[in-house]
Coordinates of C-alpha atoms and ligand atoms in Angstrom, one line a residue:
X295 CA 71.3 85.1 89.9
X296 CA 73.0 84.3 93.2
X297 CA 72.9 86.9 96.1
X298 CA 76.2 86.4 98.0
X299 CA 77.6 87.7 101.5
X300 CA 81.3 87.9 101.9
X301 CA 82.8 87.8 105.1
X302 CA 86.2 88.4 105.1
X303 CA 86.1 90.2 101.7
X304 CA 89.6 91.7 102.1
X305 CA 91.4 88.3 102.6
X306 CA 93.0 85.9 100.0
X307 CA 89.5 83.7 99.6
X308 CA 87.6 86.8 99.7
X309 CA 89.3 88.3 96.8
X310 CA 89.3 85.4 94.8
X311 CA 85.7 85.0 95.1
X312 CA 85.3 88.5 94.5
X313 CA 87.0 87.3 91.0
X314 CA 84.5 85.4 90.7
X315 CA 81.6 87.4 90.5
X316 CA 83.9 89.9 88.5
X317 CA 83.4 87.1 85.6
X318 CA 80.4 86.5 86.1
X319 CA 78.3 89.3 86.5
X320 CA 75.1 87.8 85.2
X321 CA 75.4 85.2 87.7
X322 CA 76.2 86.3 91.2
X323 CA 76.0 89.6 92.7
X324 CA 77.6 90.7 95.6
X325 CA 75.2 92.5 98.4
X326 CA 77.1 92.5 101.7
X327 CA 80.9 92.2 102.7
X328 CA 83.1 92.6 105.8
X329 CA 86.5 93.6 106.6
X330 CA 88.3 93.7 109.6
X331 CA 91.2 96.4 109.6
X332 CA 92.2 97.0 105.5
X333 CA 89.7 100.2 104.7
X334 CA 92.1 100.7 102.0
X335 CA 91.2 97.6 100.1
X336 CA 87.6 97.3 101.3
X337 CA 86.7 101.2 100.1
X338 CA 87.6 99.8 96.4
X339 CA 85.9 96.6 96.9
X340 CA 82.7 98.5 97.7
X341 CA 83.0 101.0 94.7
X342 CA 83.7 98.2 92.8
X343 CA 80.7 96.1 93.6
X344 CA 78.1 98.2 95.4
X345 CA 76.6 96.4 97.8
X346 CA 74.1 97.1 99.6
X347 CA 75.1 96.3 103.5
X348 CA 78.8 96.4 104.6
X349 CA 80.3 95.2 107.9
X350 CA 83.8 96.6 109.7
X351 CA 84.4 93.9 112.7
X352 CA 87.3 96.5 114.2
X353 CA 85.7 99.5 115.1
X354 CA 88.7 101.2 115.9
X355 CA 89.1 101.0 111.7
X356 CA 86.1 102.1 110.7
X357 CA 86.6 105.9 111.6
X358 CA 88.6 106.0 108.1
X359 CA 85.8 104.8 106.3
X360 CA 83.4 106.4 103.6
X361 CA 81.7 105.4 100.7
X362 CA 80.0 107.5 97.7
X363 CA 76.9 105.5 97.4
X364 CA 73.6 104.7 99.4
X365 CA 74.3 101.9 101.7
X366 CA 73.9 100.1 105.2
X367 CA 77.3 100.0 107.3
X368 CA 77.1 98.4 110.9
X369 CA 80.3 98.6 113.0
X370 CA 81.4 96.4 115.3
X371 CA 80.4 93.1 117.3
X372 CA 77.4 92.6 115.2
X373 CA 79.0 93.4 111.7
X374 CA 79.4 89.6 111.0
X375 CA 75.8 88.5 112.2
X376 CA 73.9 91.3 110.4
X377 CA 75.9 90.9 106.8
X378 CA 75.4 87.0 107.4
X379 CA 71.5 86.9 108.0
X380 CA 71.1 90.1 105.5
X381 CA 67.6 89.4 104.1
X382 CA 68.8 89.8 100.1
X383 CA 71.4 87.3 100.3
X384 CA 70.8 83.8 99.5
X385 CA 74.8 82.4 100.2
X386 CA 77.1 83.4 102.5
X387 CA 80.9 82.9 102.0
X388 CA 83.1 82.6 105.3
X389 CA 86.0 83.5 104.9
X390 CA 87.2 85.5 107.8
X391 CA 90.4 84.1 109.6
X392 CA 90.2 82.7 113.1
X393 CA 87.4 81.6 115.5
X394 CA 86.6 85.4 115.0
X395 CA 84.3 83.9 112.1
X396 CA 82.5 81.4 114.2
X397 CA 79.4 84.2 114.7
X398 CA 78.7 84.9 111.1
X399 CA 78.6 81.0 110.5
X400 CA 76.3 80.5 112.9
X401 CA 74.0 83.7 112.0
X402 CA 74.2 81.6 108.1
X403 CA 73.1 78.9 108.8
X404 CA 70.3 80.2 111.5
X405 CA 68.8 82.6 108.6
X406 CA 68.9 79.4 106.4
X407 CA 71.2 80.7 103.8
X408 CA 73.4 78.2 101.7
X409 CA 76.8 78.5 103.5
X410 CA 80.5 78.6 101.5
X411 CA 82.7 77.5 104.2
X412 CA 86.2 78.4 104.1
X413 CA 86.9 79.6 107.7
X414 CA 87.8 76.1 108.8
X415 CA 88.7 77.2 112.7
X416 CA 84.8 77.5 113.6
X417 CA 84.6 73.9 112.0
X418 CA 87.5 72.9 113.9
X419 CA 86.6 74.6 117.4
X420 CA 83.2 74.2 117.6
X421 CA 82.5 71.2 114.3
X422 CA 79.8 69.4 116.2
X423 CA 77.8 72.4 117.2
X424 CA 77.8 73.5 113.7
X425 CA 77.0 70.4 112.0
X426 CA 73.8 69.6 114.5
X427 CA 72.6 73.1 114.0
X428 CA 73.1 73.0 109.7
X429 CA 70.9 69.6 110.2
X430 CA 68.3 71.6 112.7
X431 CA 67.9 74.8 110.3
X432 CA 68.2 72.0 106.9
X433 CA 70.9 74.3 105.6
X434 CA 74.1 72.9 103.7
X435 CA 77.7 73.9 104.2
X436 CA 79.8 73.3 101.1
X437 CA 83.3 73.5 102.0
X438 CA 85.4 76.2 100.1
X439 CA 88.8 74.4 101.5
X440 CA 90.1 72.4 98.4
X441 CA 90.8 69.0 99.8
X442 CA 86.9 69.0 101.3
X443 CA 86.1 70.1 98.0
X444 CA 87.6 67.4 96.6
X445 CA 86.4 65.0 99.0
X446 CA 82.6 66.3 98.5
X447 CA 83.2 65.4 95.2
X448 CA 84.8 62.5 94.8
X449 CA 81.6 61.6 97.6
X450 CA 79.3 61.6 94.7
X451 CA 81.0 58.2 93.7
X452 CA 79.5 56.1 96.7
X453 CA 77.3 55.4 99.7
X454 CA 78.1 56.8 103.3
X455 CA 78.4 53.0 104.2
X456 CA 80.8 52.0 101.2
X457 CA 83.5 54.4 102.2
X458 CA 86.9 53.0 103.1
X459 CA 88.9 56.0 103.6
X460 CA 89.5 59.2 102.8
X461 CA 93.1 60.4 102.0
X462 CA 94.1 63.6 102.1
X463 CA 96.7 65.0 100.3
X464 CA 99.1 67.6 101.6
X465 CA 101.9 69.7 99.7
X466 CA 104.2 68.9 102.4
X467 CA 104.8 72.6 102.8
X468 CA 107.9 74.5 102.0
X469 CA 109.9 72.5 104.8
X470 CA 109.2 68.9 103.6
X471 CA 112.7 66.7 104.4
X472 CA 113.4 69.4 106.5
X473 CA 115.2 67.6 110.8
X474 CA 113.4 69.0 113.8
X475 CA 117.4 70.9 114.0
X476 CA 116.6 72.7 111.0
X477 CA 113.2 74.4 111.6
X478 CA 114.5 75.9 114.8
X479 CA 115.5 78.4 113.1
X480 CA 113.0 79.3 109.9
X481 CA 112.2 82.8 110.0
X482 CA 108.8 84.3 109.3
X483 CA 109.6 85.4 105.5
X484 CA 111.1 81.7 104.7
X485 CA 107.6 80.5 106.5
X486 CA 105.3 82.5 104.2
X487 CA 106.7 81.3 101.0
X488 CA 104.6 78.2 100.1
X489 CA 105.6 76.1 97.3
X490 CA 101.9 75.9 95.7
X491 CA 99.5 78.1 96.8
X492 CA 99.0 82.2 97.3
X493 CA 97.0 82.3 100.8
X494 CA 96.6 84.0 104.0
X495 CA 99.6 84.7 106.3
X496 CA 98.1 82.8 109.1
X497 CA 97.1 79.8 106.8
X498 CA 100.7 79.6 105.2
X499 CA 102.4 79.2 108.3
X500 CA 99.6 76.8 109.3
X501 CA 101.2 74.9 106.2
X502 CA 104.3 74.9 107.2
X503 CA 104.4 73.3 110.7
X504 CA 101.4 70.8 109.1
X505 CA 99.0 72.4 111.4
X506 CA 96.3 73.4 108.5
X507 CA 96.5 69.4 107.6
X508 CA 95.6 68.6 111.3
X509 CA 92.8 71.1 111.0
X510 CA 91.7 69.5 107.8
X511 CA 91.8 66.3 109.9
X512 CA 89.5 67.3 111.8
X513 CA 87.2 69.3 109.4
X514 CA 86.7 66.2 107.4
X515 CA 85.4 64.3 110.3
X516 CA 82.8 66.9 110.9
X517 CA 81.6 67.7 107.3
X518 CA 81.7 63.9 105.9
X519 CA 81.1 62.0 109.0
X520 CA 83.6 59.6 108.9
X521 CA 86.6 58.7 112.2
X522 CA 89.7 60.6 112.7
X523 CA 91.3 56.7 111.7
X524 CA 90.3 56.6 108.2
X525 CA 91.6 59.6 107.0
X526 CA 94.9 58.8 105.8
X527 CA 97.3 62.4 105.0
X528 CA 99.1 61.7 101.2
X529 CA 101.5 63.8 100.7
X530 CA 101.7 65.3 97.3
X531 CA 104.0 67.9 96.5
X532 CA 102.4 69.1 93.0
X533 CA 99.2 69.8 94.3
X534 CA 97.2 68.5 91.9
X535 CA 95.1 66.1 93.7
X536 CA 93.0 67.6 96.1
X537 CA 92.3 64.6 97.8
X538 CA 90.5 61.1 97.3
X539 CA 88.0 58.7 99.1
X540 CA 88.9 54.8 98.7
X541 CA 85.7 52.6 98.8
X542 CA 85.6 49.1 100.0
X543 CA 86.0 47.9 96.6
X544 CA 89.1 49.6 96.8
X545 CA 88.7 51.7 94.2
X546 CA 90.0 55.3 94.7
X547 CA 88.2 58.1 93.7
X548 CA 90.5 61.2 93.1
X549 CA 89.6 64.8 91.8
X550 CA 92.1 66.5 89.9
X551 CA 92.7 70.3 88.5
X552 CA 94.9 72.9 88.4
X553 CA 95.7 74.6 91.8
X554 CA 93.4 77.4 91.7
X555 CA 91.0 78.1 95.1
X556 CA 88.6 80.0 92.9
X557 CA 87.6 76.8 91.3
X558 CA 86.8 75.6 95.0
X559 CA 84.9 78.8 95.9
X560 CA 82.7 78.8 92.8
X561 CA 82.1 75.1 93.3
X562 CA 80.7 76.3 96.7
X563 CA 78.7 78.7 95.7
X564 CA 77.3 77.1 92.0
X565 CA 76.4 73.4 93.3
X566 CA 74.5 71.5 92.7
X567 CA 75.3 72.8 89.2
X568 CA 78.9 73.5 87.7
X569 CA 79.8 76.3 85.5
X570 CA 82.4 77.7 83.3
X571 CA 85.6 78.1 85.2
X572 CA 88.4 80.8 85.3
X573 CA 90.6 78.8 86.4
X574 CA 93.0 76.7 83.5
X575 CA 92.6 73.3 82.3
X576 CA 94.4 70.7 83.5
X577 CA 97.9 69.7 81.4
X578 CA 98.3 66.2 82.1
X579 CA 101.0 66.2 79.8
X580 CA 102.9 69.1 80.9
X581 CA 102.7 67.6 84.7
X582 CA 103.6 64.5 83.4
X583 CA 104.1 62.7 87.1
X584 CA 102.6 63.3 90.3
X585 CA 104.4 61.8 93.7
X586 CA 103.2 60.6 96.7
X587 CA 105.0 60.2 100.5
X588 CA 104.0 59.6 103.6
X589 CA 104.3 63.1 106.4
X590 CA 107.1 63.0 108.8
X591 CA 104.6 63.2 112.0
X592 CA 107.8 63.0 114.0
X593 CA 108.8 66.5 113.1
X594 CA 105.9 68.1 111.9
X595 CA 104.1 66.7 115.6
X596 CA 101.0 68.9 115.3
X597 CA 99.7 66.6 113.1
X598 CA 99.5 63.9 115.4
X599 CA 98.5 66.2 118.3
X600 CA 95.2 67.4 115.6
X601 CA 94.4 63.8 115.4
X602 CA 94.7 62.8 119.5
X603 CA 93.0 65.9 120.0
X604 CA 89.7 65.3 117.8
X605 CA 89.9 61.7 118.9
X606 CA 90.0 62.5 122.9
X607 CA 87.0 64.7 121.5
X608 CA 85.3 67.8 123.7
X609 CA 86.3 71.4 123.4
X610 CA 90.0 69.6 122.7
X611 CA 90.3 70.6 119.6
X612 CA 89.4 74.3 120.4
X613 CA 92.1 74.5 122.7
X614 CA 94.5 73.4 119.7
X615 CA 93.0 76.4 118.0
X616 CA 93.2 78.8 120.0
X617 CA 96.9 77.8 121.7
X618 CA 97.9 77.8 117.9
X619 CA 96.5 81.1 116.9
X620 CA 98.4 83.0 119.8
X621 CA 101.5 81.2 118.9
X622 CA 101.2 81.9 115.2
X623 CA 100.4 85.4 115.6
X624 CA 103.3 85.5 118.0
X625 CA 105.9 83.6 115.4
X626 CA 104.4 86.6 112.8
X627 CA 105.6 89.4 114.9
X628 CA 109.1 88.0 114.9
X629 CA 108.9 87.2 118.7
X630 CA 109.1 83.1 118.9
X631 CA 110.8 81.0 116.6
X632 CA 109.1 78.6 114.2
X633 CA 109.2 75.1 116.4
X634 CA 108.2 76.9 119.5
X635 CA 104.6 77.3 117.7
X636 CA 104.8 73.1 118.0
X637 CA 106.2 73.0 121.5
X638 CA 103.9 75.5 123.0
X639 CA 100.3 74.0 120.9
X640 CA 101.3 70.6 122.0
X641 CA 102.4 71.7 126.1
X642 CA 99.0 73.3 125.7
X643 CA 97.2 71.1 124.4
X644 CA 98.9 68.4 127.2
X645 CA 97.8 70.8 129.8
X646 CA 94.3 71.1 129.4
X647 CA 93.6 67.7 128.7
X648 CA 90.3 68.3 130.7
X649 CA 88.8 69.7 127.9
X650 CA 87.8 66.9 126.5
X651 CA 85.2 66.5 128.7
X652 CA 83.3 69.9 127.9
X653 CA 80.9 69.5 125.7
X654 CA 78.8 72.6 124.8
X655 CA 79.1 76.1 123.0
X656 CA 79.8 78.0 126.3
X657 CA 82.7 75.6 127.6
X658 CA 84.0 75.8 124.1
X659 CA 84.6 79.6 124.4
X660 CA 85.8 79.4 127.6
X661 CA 88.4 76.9 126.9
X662 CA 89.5 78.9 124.0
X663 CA 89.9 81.7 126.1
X664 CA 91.7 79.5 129.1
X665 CA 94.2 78.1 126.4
X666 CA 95.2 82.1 125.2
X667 CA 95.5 82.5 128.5
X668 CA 97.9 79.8 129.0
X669 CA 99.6 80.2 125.9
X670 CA 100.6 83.7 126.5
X671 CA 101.9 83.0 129.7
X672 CA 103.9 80.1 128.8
X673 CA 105.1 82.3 125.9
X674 CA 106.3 85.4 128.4
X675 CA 102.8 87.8 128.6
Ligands
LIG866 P1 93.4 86.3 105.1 O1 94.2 86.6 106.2 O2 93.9 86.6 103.7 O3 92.0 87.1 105.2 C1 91.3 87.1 106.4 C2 90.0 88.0 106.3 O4 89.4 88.0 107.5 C3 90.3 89.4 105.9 O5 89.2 89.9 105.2 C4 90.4 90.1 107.3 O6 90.0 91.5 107.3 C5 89.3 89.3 108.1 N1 89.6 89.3 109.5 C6 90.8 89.1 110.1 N2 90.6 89.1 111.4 C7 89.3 89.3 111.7 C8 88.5 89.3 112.8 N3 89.0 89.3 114.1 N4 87.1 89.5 112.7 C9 86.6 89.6 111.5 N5 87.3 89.5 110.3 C10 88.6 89.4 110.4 O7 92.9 84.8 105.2 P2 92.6 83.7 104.1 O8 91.7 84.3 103.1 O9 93.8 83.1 103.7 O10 91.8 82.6 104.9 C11 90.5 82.8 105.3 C12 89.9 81.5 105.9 O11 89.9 80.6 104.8 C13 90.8 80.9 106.9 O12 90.1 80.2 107.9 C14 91.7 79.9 106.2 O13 92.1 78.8 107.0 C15 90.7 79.4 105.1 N6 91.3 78.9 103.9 C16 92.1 79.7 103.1 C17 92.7 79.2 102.0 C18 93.5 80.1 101.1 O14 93.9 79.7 100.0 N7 93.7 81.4 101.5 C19 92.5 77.8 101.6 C20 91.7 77.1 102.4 C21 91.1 77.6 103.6 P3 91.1 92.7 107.0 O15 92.0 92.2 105.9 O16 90.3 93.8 106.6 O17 91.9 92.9 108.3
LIG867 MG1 93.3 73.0 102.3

């Protein structure tokens, strides 16, 4: 039986792992979850599944919140770190949106619990700090994010030394073929519709302006070691590949399924062992062909700005974060248009190229908070 913490149990990966353990009772049980602002949603989650701790991160929220049953609710600032480091749970699932999860990754993997990584900003902001500190407390992150899944997979082919490069495949979004001209003037609703996958608002429009595939840039050289130059981005518009590593044999490993990020969360939480899946086999006949092309990094430039930004190194890429998450949240209430989240990340980014020369936890938050900062002003706040 596997004791598991969700973080972010509301979300799109926290209901899908919540699935999981639906199907699997005798398996996993669920002993702490958080929220944020949805009470609605997380009042039937905690009928539903009982745990025994639950955390609400916005504590202007929580007033409208009561459960039935005997259990531990903590409110606020510390929500995150007490669900994470609860002493009956064994594996922690991040899947809070933002750099807001950044503290109950690091309270995982300081109590030593197995961590199910799916909040890829605190990877991308602060990647090196996590990794040393998974290697200092010997705990491992399995990534919940399907290409890494993929890639931790396909891993098992090879030595460290004998990889080639990784290549990492990408829907394309909805706006792939789309001119510069014709993104001006996407609106929010046209943004959230992605061609493949059900996620997150944030994450969708991360999709679309190639943004999450810059991220995953940069996630993949902190979880598999390996430069920003040998990850090559594939795009695939079927989504059936989740990504491949090419050894120096050239030989390309690739692993295949259905679309489904449940089979990536249980993967998370069940290795080193696999178990029955909810998620449908694989048609190969019914699919029939599978495309690849290469991304359009002149109109879709965050991409390219993810990958200067992790090479040039420091708290770089947190600045991409957090200039990104001001802009999307900005694009969401109706009041930029879609390419001004590219021209305002990039000017930012530009900006405060010092940042690649601060180095530790503390100048990481600060230049997340300079690059809001600078964001909102260049943005009219
Ligand atoms: P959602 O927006 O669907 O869910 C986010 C969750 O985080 C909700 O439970 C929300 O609570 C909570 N939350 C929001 N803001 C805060 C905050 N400031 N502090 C604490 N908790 C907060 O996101 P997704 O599930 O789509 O994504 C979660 C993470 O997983 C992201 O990092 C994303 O990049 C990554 N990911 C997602 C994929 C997907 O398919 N969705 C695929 C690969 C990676 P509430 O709802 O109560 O407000
Ligand atoms: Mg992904």
């Amino acid at each position: 039986m596997k004791n598991i913490a969700i973080l972010g149990c509301t979300g799109s990966i926290g209901t899908q792992t919540l699935d999981i353990v639906r199907r699997n009772p005798d398996k996993f049980s669920v002993k702490a979850i958080t929220a944020h602002t949805d009470m609605i949603s997380l009042k039937k989650i905690a009928e539903e599944f009982k745990p025994e701790i639950i955390g609400i991160t916005d504590e202007s929220s929580a007033s409208s919140f009561s459960v039935n049953f005997n259990c531990k609710i903590v409110v606020g600032i510390y929500a995150l770190k007490e669900c994470a480091s609860y002493q009956n749970v064994d594996t922690v699932v991040c899947a809070v949106v933002g750099i807001a999860g950044l503290d109950g990754v690091v309270s995982a993997i300081k109590s030593k619990k197995r961590v199910a990584l799916a909040n890829k900003e605190s990877l991308v902001c602060a990647g090196e700090y996590i990794t040393n500190l998974a290697k200092e407390y010997n705990v491992e992150i399995l990534p919940v994010d399907s290409e890494h899944c993929a890639i931790h997979q396909c891993l098992k082919s090879g030595a460290h030394g004998e990889i080639k490069r990784i290549l990492l495949t990408a829907s394309g979004g909805p706006f792939f073929g789309r001119t510069r001209n014709e993104l001006e003037g996407i609106t929010a609703a046209q943004a959230l519709a992605h061609p493949t996958w059900t996620m997150g608002a944030k994450i969708t429009i991360d999709s679309a302006t190639l943004m999450n595939k810059g991220f995953e840039i940069i996630e993949a050289v902190h979880l598999f070691g390996v430069l920003a130059e040998q990850i090559q981005v594939v795009v695939h518009r079927e989504s059936i590949i989740h990504s491949m590593v090419e050894y120096i044999d050239n030989s390309v490993i690739a692993q295949m399924s259905v679309p489904d990020m449940r089979a990536c969360a249980q993967y998370a939480i069940t290795y080193p062992e696999r178990c029955d899946s909810v998620i449908n086999e694989l048609d190969l006949f019914e699919i029939s062909r599978l495309t690849f092309a290469k991304p359009d990094t002149k109109t879709f430039a965050l991409l390219p700005c993810a990958v200067d930004c992790i090479t040039r190194g420091g708290a770089l890429p947190a600045v991409l974060n957090a200039a990104n998450e001001v802009a999307v949240s900005e694009f969401l209430h109706g009041r930029i248009g879609f390419y001004d989240i590219t021209r305002v990340v990039c000017e930012v980014v530009e900006e405060m190229n010092f940042a690649q020369h601060s180095h530790t936890l503390s100048d990481i938050l600060n230049c997340d908070k300079e690059a809001r900062r600078i964001t909102g002003l260049k943005l009219g706040h």
